[in-house]
Short mmCIF file of C-alpha atoms and ligand atoms in Angstrom, two decimals:
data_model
loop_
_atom_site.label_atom_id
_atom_site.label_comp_id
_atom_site.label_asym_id
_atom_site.label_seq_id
_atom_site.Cartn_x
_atom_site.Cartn_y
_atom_site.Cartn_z
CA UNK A 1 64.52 33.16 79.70
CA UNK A 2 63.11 31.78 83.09
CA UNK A 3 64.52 33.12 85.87
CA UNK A 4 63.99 31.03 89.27
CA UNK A 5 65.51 31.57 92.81
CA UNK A 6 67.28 28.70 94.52
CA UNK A 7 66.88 29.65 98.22
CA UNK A 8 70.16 28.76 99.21
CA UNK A 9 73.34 30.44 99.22
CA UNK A 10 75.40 26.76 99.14
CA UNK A 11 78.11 26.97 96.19
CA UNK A 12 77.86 23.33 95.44
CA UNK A 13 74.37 23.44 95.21
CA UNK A 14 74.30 25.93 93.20
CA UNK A 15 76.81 24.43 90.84
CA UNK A 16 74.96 20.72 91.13
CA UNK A 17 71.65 22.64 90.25
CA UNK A 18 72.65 25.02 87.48
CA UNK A 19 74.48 22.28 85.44
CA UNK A 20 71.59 20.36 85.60
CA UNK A 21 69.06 22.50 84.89
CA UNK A 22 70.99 24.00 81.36
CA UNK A 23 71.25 27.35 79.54
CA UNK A 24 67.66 28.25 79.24
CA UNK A 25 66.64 28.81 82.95
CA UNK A 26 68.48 31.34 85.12
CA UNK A 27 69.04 29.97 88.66
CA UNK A 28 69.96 32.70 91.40
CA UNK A 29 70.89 32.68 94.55
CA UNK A 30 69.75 34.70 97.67
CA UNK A 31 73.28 36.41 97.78
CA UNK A 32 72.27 37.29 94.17
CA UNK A 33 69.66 38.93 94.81
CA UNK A 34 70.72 40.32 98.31
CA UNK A 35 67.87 38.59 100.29
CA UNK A 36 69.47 38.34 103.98
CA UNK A 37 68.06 36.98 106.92
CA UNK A 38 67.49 33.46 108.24
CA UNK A 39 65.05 31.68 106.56
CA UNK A 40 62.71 29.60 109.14
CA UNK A 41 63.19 25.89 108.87
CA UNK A 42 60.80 25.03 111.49
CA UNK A 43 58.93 22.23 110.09
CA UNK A 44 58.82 18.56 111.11
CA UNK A 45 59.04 17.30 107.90
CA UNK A 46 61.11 17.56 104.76
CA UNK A 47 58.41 18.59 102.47
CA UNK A 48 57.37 20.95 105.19
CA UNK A 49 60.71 22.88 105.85
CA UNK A 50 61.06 23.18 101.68
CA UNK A 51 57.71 24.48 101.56
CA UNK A 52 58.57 27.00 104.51
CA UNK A 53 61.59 27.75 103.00
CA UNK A 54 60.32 28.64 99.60
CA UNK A 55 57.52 30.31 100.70
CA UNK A 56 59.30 32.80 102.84
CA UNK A 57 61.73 33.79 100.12
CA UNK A 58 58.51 33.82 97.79
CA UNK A 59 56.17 35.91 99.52
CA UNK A 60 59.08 38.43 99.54
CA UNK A 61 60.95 38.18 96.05
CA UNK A 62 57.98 37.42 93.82
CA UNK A 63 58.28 39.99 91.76
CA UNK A 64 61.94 39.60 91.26
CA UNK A 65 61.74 35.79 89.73
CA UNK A 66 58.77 33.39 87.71
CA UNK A 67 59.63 31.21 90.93
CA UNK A 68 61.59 30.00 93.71
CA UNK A 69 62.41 26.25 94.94
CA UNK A 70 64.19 24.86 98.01
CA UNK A 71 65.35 21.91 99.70
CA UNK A 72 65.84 19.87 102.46
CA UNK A 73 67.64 16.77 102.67
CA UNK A 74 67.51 13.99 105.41
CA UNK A 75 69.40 10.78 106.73
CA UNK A 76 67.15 8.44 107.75
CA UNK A 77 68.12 4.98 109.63
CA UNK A 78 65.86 2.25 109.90
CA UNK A 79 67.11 0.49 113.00
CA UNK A 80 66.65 4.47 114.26
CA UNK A 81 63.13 4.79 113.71
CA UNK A 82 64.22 6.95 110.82
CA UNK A 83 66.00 9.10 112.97
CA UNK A 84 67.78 11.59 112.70
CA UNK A 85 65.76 12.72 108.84
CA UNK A 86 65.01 15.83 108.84
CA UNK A 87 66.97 16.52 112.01
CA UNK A 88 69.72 15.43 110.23
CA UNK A 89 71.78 19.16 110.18
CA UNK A 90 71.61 19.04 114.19
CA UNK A 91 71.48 15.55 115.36
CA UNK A 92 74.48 15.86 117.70
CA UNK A 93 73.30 19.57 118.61
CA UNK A 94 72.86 22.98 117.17
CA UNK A 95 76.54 23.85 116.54
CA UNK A 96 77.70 20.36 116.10
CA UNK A 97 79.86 19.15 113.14
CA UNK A 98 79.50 17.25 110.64
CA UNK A 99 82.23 14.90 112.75
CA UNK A 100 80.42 14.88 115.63
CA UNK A 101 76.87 13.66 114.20
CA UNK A 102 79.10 10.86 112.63
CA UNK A 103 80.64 9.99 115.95
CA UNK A 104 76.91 10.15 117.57
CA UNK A 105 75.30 8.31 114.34
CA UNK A 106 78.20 5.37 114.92
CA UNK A 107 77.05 5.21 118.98
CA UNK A 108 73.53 4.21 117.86
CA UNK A 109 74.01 2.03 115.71
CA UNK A 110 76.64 0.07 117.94
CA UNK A 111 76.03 -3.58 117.90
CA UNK A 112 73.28 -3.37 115.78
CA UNK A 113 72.69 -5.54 112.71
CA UNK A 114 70.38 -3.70 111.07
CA UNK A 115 72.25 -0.64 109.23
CA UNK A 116 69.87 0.29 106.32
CA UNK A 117 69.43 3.86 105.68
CA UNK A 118 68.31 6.09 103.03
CA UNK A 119 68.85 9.89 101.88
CA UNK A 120 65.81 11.66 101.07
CA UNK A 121 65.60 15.14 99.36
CA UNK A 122 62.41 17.13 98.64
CA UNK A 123 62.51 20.51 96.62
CA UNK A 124 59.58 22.57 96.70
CA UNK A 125 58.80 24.64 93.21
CA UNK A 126 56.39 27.83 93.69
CA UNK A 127 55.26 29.09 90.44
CA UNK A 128 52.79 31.37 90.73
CA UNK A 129 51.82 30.87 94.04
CA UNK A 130 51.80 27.29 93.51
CA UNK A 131 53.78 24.42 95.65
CA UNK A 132 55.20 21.15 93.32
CA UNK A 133 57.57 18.57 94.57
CA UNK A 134 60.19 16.56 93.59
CA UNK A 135 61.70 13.90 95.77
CA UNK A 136 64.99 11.86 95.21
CA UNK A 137 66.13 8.66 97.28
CA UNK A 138 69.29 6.53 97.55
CA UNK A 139 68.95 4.09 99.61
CA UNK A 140 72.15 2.23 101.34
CA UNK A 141 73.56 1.58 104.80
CA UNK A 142 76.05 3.03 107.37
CA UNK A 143 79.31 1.63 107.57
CA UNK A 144 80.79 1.09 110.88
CA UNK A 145 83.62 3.31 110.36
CA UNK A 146 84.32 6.58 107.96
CA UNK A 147 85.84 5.73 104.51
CA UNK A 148 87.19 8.85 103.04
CA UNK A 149 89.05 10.20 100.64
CA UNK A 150 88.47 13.45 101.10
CA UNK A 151 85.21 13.77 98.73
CA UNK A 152 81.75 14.95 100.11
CA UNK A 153 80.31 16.37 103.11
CA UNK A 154 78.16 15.66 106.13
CA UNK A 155 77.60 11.67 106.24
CA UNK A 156 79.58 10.85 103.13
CA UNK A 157 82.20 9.11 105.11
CA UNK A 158 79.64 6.27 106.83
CA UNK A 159 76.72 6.16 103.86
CA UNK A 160 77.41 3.53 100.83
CA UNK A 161 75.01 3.66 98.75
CA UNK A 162 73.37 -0.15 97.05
CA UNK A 163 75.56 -1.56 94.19
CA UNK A 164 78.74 0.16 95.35
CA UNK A 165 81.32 -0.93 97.08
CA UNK A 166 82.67 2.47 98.46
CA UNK A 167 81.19 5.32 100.56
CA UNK A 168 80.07 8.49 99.17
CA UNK A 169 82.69 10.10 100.33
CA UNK A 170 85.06 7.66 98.29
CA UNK A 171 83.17 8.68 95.36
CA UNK A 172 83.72 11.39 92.40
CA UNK A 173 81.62 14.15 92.52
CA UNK A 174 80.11 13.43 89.38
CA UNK A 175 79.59 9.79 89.87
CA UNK A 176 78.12 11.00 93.32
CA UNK A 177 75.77 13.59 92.08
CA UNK A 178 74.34 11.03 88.98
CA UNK A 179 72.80 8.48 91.93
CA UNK A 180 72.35 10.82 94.80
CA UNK A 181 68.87 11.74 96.38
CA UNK A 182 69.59 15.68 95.54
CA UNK A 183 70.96 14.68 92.18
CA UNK A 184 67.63 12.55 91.36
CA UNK A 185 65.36 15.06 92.83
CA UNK A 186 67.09 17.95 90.68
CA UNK A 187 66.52 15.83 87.88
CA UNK A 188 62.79 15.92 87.72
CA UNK A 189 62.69 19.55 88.52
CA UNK A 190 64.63 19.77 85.27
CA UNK A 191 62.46 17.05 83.60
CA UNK A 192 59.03 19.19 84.83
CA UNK A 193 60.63 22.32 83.65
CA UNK A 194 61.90 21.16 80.35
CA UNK A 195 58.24 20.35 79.37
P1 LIG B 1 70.34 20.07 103.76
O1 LIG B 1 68.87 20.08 103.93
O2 LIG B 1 70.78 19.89 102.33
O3 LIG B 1 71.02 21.25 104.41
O4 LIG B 1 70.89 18.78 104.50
C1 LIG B 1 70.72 18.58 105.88
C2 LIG B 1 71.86 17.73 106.45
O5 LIG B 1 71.81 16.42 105.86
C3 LIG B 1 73.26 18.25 106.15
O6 LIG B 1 73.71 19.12 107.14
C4 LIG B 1 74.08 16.98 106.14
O7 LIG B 1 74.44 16.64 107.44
C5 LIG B 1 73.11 15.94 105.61
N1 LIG B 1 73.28 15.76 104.16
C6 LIG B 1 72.53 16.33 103.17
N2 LIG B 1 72.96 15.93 101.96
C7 LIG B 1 73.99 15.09 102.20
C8 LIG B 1 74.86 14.35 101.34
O8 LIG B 1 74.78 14.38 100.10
N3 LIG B 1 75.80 13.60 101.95
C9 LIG B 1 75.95 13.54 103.29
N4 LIG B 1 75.19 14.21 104.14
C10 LIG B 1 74.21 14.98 103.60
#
């Protein structure tokens, strides 16, 4: 059986990943394999921080797994310049909430008309020494409140995606997860290895 490392230590990743990916590929996690530390995530662009990410957990578990992917996941607002994308963790500062890059996220786009957005996620696959990657896109726009009911995390409350008439955070997990960016881009990583 394949083994590959995820390079995250996120539960619902994890879940979101494994399900996806089936029975006949073993997904661990860095707790799994007791790789501590924090990874560098340095880059100024998606694909670059995935690359970074899996590359640093590569060049030091290689022997351990056939491979190792990683992720990174931005918001990114067109009236914003695509701001904040792959700033998107720490857009109201390094140990902001989630609530608080809402609230700052709401500020900018105050009286504008424009509200299209888009979440982007890029996995990086090394196999054998080799980057691939996958990319997955929703595209929607930011509501000028928070709709919640309790589903979801970081800008769930303000994103609705096209062709739906609720936020993410309004959503079911599983409904969620079929449309998302992560949830496309995990799908052709599964598609690739499936081949
Ligand atoms: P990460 O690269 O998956 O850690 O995502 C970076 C940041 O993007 C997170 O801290 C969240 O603020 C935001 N984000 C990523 N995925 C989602 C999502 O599915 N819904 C809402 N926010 C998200």
């Amino acid at each position: 059986m394949k083994r590959l490392i995820f390079a995250t230590n996120n539960k619902h990743k994890l879940a979101e990943v494994r399900a996806a990916l089936g029975e006949n590929i073993e997904v661990v996690s860095l707790a799994d394999i007791g790789l501590e530390g924090d990874i560098p995530e340095t880059a100024d662009t998606l694909q670059g921080n995935a690359l970074q990410k899996a590359e640093w957990v590569w060049e030091r578990m290689k022997c351990k797994a056939d491979g190792v992917f990683a992720d990174d996941t931005g918001l990114e607002v067109e009236a914003l310049g695509g701001a904040p994308g792959v700033y998107s963790a720490r857009y109201a500062g390094e140990h902001c909430s989630f609530d608080d890059n809402i609230d700052k996220l709401l500020a900018a786009l105050d009286g504008k008309e424009n509200r299209r957005a888009d979440f982007r996620t890029v996995i990086c696959l090394i196999e054998n020494g080799e980057p691939r990657y996958f990319e997955g896109r929703v595209d929607g726009q930011i509501l000028t409140e928070r709709h919640t009911n309790g589903e979801g995390f970081g800008y769930d409350p303000v994103f609705m995606p096209d062709r739906f008439a609720v936020s993410f955070a309004e959503m079911p997990l599983d409904v969620k997860n079929r449309i998302s960016h992560r949830g496309l881009a995990v799908k052709k990583l599964a598609e690739y290895l499936s081949k």
